[in-house]
Coordinates of C-alpha atoms and ligand atoms in Angstrom, one line a residue:
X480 CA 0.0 0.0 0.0
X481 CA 2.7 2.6 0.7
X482 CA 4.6 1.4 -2.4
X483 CA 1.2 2.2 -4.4
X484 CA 0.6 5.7 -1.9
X485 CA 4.4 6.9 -3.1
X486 CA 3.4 6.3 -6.8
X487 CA 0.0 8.4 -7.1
X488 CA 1.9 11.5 -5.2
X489 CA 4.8 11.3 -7.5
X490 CA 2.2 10.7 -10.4
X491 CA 0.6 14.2 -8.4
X492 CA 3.4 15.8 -8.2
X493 CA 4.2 15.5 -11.9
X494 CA 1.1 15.1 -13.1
X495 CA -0.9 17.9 -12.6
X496 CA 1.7 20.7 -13.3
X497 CA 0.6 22.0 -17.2
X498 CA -2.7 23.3 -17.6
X499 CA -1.6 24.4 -20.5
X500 CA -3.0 22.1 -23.6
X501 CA -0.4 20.0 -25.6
X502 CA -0.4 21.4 -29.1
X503 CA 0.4 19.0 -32.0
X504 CA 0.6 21.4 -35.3
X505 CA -2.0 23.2 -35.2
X506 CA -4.7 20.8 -33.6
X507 CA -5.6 20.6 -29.7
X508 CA -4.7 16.8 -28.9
X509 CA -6.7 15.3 -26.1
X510 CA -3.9 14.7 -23.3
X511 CA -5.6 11.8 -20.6
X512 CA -2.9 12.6 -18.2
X513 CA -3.3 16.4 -18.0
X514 CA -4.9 17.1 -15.3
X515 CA -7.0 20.8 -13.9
X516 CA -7.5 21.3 -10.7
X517 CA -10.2 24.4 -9.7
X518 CA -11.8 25.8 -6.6
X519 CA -15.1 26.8 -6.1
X520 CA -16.5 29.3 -4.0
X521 CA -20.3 29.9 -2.9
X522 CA -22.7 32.1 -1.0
X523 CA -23.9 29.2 1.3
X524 CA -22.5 27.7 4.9
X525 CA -20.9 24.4 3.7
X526 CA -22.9 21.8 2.5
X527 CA -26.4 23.4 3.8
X528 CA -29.2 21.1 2.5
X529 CA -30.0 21.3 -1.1
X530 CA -28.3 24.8 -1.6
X531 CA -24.8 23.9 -0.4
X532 CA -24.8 20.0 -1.1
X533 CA -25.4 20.8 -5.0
X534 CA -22.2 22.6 -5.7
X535 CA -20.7 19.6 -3.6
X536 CA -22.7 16.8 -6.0
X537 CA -21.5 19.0 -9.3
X538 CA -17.6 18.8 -7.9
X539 CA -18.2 15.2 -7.4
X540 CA -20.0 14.1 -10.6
X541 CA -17.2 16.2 -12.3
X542 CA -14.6 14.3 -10.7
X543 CA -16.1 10.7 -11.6
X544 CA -17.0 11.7 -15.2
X545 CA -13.8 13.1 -15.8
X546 CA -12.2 10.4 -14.3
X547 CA -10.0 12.3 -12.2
X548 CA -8.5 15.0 -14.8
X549 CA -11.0 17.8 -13.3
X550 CA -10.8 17.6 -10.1
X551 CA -13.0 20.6 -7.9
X552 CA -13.2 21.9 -4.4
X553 CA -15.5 23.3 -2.8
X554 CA -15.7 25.9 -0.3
X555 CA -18.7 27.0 1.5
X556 CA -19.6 30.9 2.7
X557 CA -16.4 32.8 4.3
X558 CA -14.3 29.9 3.8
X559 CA -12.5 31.2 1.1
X560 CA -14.4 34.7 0.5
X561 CA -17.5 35.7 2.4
X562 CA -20.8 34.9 0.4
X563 CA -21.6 38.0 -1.2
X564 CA -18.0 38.1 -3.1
X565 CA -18.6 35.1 -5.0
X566 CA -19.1 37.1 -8.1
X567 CA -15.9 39.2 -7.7
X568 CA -13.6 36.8 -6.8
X569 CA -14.5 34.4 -9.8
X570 CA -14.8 37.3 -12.3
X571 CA -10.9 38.2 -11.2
X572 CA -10.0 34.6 -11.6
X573 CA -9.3 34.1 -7.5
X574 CA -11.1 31.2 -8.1
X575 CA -12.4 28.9 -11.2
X576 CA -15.9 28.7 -10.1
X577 CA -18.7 30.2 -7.9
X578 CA -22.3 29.0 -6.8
X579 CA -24.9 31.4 -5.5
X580 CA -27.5 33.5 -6.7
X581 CA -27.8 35.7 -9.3
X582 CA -30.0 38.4 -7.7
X583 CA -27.4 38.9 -5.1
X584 CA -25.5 41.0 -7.8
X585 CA -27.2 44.4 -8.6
X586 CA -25.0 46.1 -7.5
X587 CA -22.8 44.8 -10.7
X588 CA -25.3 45.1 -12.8
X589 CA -29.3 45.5 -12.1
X590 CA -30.1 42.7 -14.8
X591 CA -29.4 40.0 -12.5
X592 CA -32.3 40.1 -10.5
X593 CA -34.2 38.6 -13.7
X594 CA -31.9 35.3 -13.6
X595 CA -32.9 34.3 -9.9
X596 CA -36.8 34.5 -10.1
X597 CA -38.9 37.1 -11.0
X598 CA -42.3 38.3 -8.7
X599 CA -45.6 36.7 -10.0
X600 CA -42.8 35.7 -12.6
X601 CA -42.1 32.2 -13.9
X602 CA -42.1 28.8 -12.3
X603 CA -39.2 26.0 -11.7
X604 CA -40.3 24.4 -15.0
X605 CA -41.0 27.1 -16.4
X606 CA -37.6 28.7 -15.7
X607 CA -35.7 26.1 -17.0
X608 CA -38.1 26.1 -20.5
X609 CA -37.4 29.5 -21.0
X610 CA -33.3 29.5 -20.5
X611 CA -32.6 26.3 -22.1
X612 CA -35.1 26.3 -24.9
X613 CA -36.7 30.3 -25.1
X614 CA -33.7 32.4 -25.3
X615 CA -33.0 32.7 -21.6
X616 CA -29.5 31.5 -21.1
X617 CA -28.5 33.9 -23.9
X618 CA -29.3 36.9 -22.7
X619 CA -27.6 35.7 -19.3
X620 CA -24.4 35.0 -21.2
X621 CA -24.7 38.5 -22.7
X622 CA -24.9 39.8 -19.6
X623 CA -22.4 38.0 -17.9
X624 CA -20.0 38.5 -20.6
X625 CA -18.1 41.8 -19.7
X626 CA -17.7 40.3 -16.1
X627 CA -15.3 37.4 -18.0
X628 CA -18.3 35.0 -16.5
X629 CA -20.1 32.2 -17.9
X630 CA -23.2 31.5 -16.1
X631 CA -25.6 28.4 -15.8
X632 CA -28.1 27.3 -14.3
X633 CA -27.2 25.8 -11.0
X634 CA -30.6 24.2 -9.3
X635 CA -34.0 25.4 -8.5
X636 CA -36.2 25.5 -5.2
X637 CA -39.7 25.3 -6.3
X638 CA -41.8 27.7 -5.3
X639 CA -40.7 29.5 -2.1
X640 CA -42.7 30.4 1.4
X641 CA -43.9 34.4 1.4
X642 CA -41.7 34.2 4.5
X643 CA -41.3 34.7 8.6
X644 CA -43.0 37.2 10.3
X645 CA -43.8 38.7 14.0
X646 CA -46.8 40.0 13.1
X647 CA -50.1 39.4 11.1
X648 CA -50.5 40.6 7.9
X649 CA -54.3 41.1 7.0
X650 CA -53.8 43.9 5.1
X651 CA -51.1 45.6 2.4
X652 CA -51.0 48.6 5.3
X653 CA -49.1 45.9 8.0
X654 CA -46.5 45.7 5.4
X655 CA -45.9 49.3 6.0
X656 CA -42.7 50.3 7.8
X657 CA -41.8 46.4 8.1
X658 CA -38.5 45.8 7.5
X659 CA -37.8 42.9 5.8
X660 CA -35.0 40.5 4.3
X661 CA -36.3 40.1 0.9
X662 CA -33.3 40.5 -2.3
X663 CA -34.0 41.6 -6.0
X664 CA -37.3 42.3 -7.3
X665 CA -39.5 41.3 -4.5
X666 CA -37.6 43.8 -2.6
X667 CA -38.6 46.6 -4.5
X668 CA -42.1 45.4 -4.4
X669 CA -42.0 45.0 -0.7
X670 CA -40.7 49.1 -0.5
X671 CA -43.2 50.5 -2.9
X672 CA -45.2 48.5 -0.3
X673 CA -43.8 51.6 1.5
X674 CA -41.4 48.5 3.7
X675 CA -37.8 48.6 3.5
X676 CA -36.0 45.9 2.1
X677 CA -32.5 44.4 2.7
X678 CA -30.1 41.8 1.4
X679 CA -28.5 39.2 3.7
X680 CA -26.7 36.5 3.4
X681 CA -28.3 32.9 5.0
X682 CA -26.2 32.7 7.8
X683 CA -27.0 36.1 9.4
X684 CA -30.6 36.0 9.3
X685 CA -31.7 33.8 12.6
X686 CA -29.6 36.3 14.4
X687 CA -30.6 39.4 12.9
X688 CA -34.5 38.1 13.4
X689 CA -33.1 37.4 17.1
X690 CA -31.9 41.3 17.9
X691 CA -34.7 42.9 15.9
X692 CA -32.4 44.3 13.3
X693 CA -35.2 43.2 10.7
X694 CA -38.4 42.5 11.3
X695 CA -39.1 39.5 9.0
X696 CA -37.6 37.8 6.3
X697 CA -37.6 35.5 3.5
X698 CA -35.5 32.5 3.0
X699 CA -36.5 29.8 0.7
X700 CA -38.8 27.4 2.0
X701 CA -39.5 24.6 4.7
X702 CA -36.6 22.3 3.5
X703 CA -33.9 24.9 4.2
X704 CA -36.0 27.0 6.7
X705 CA -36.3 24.4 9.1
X706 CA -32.5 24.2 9.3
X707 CA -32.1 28.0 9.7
X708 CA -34.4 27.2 12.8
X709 CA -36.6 30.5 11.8
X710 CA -39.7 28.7 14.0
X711 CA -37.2 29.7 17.3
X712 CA -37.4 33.6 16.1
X713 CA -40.8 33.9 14.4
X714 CA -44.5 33.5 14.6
X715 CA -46.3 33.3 11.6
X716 CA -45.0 31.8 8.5
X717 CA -46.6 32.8 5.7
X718 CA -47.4 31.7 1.8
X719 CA -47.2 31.6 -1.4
X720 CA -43.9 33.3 -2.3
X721 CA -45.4 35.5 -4.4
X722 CA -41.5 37.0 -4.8
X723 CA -39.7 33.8 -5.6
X724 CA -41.9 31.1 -7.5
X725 CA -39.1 29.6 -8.7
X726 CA -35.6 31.0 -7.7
X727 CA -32.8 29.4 -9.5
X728 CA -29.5 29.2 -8.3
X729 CA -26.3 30.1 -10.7
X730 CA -23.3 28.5 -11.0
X731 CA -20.8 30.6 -12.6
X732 CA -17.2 29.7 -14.3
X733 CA -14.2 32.1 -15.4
X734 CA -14.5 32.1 -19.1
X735 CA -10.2 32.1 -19.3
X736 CA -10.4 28.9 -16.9
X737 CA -13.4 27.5 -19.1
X738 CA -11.4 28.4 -22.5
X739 CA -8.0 26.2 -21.1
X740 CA -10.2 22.9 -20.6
X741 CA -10.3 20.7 -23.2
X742 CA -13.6 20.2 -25.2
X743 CA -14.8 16.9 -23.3
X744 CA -14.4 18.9 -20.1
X745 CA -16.4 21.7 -20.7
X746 CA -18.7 19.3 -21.8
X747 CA -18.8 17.4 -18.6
X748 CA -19.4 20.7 -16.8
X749 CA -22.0 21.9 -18.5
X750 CA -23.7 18.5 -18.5
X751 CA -22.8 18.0 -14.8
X752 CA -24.5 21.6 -14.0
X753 CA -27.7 20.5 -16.2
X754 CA -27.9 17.3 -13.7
X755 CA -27.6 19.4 -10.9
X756 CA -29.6 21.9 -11.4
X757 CA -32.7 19.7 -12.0
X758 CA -31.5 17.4 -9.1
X759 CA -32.0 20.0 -6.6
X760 CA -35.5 20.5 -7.7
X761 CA -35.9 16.9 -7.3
X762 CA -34.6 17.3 -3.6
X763 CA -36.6 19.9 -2.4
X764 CA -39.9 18.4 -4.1
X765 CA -38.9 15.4 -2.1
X766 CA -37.8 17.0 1.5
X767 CA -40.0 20.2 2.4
X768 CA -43.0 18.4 2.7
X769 CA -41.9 16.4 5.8
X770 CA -40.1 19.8 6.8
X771 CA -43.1 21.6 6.8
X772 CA -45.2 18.8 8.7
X773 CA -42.1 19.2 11.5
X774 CA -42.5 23.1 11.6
X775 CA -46.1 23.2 12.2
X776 CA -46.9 19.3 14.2
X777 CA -43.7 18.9 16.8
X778 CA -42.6 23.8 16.7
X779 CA -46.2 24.8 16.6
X780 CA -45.5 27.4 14.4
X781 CA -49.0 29.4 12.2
X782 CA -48.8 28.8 9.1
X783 CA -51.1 31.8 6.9
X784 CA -51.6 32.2 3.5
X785 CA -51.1 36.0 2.3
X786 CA -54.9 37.5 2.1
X787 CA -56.2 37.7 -1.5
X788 CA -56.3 41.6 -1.3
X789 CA -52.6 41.9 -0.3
X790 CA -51.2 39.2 -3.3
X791 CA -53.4 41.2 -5.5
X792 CA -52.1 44.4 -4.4
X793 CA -48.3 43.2 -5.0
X794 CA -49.3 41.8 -8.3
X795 CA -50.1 45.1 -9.5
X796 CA -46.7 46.5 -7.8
X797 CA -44.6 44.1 -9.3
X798 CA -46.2 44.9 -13.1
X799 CA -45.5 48.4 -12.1
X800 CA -42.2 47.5 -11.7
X801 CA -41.8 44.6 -14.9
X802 CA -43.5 47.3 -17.5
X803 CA -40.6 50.3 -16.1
X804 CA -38.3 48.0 -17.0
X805 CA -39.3 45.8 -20.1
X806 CA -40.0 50.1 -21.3
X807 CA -36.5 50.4 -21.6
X808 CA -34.5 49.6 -25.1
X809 CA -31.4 48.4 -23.2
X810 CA -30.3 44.5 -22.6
X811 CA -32.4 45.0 -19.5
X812 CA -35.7 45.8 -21.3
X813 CA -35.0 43.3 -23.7
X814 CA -34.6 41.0 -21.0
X815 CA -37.3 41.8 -19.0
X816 CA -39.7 41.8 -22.3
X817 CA -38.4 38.1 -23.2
X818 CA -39.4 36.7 -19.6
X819 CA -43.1 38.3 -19.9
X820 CA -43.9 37.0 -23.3
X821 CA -42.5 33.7 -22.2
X822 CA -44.6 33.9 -19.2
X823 CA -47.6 35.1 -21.3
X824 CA -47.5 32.3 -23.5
X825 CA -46.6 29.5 -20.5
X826 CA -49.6 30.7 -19.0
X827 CA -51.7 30.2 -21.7
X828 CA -51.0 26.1 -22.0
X829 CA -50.8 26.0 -18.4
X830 CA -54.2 27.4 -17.8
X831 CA -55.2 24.3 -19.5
X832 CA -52.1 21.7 -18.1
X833 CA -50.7 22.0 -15.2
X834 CA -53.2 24.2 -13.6
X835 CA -56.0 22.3 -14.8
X836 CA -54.3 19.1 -13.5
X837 CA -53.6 20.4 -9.5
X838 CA -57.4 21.6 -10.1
X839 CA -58.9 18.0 -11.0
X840 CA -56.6 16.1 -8.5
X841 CA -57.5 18.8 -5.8
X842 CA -61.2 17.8 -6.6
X843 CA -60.6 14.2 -6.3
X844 CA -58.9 14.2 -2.8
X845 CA -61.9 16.2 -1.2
Ligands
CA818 CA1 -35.6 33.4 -1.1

């Protein structure tokens, strides 16, 4: 065994050293022995359910498929750099790759908020119809482009929960002067709701509901909530999230990292984010159920849906908000303009699908 041990680190030692690809005239051979090592940085505490175990799945799957030659690791929140630098420090090319959510970075550019979910916006399914199949990723790349970043899609929560609160809200008036943890466009909603909205990373939330620093907050749903133990700092949890009703998560690679990889390795990433980003669907489709059945059965915590009048009231702020922008001839208006005829014309078949479907099989369990 030690005999073996000595020959993988010499074969480490030597074999990893060029990144650079071996050039034969003026074709790229494929070299099996070259070998790319990359870290990856993300806006999540280390392997927190579903949101930090997928960038851990993606390193692995990469790892096996590649057999070895990329190999990726993974660091969570603050480990490397704290959550909410994710986005510079893959765009400088501190590290290779990042995981986190595209809505944390307006203050790069305000497009992003479109490419984590939009208010009254697009579903998980629909999300991933419209960026793989209805121009989506595109625009994204476009966008992404003078950052040096290549984005995609890096998992989906399903709908989210309208989120914790200390208070009942009966009417759009108790949202007023509430100060809430809610990022991108649900944000802005929530403060022409005349709230104030802030952005916050995961792991500062239970304590900032603790101290009273904010008043309520949104995370993503019972899954991930439950772990955040919200139901120790809040009363009321409420639904549907209006705001998020189907946030998608981003993974996002260097493009000069991306560009030295051989063919079949960029390949196996983007493949390997495909499988991961519907794999975390999968996971929360399969875990906040028995979450939610734990928050309300063994913490007694209220759960409330959001009274008509109030969803009805941020519908019309958040089309308020979608026409300003989608009014607007830059990338942001066209991108805004490409998710609302997308949505327009989901909504149409869906009227008679999937909507039609929960309808019938609602009818039959009564
Ligand atoms: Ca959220």
């Amino acid at each position: 065994m030690r005999y073996f041990g000595a020959l993988i680190l010499i074969y480490m030692l030597f074999g990893c050293a060029n990144e650079k690809p071996v050039q034969t005239g003026e074709v790229t051979a494929l070299d099996p022995k070259q070998q790319f090592e990359w870290k990856l940085v993300t806006s999540w505490p280390k392997n927190f359910p579903g949101l930090g175990t997928a960038p851990e799945n993606f390193a692995d799957l990469v790892e096996r498929m590649s057999s070895g030659r990329l190999k990726i690791k993974v660091f969570g929140a603050g480990q490397l750099v704290p959550a909410f630098e994710v986005f510079d420090a893959v765009s400088q090319g501190i590290t290779q790759m990042g995981h986190g959510a595209s809505y944390y970075w307006t203050g790069k550019a305000e497009e992003t908020v479109f490419f984590t979910s939009v208010p009254f916006g697009l579903n998980a399914q629909e999300i991933n119809g419209w960026l793989h199949h209805g121009g989506g990723l595109s625009l994204w790349r476009e966008l992404y482009e003078p950052f040096n970043l290549i984005p995609f899609a890096g998992g989906n929560t399903g709908v989210q929960m309208a989120g914790w609160f200390n208070r009942e809200i009966k009417s759009i008036e108790d949202l007023k002067g509430l100060k809430m943890r809610i990022p991108g466009l649900g944000g802005e909603v929530i403060t022409r709701a005349g709230g104030t909205s802030v952005t916050m990373p995961g792991n500062e939330l239970y304590t900032s509901m603790q101290t009273g620093v904010i008043d309520a907050t949104e995370w993503v749903g019972p899954y991930n909530d439950l772990a955040l133990g919200f139901h120790q700092v809040a009363k009321y949890y409420y639904y549907p999230g209006w705001h998020e009703p189907g946030a998608m998560l981003e993974f996002i690679v260097n493009a000069d990292a991306f560009e030295r990889l051989p063919d079949d390795l960029r390949a196996i990433v983007e493949v390997a984010t495909r499988a991961v980003n519907q794999d975390m669907l999968d996971e929360y489709t399969a875990k906040n159920n028995q979450a939610l059945s734990e928050l309300t059965n063994k913490h007694g915590v209220e759960l409330r849906k959001l009274p008509e009048p109030v969803l009805s009231e941020l519908r019309k702020l958040s089309d308020q908000v979608l026409t300003e922008i989608s009014s607007r001839g830059d990338l942001s208006g066209r991108i805004a303009k490409s998710v609302k005829e997308f949505k327009e014309e989901s909504m149409a078949y869906h009227f008679i699908s999937e909507e039609a479907y929960y309808e019938a099989r609602r009818v039959l369990l009564e």
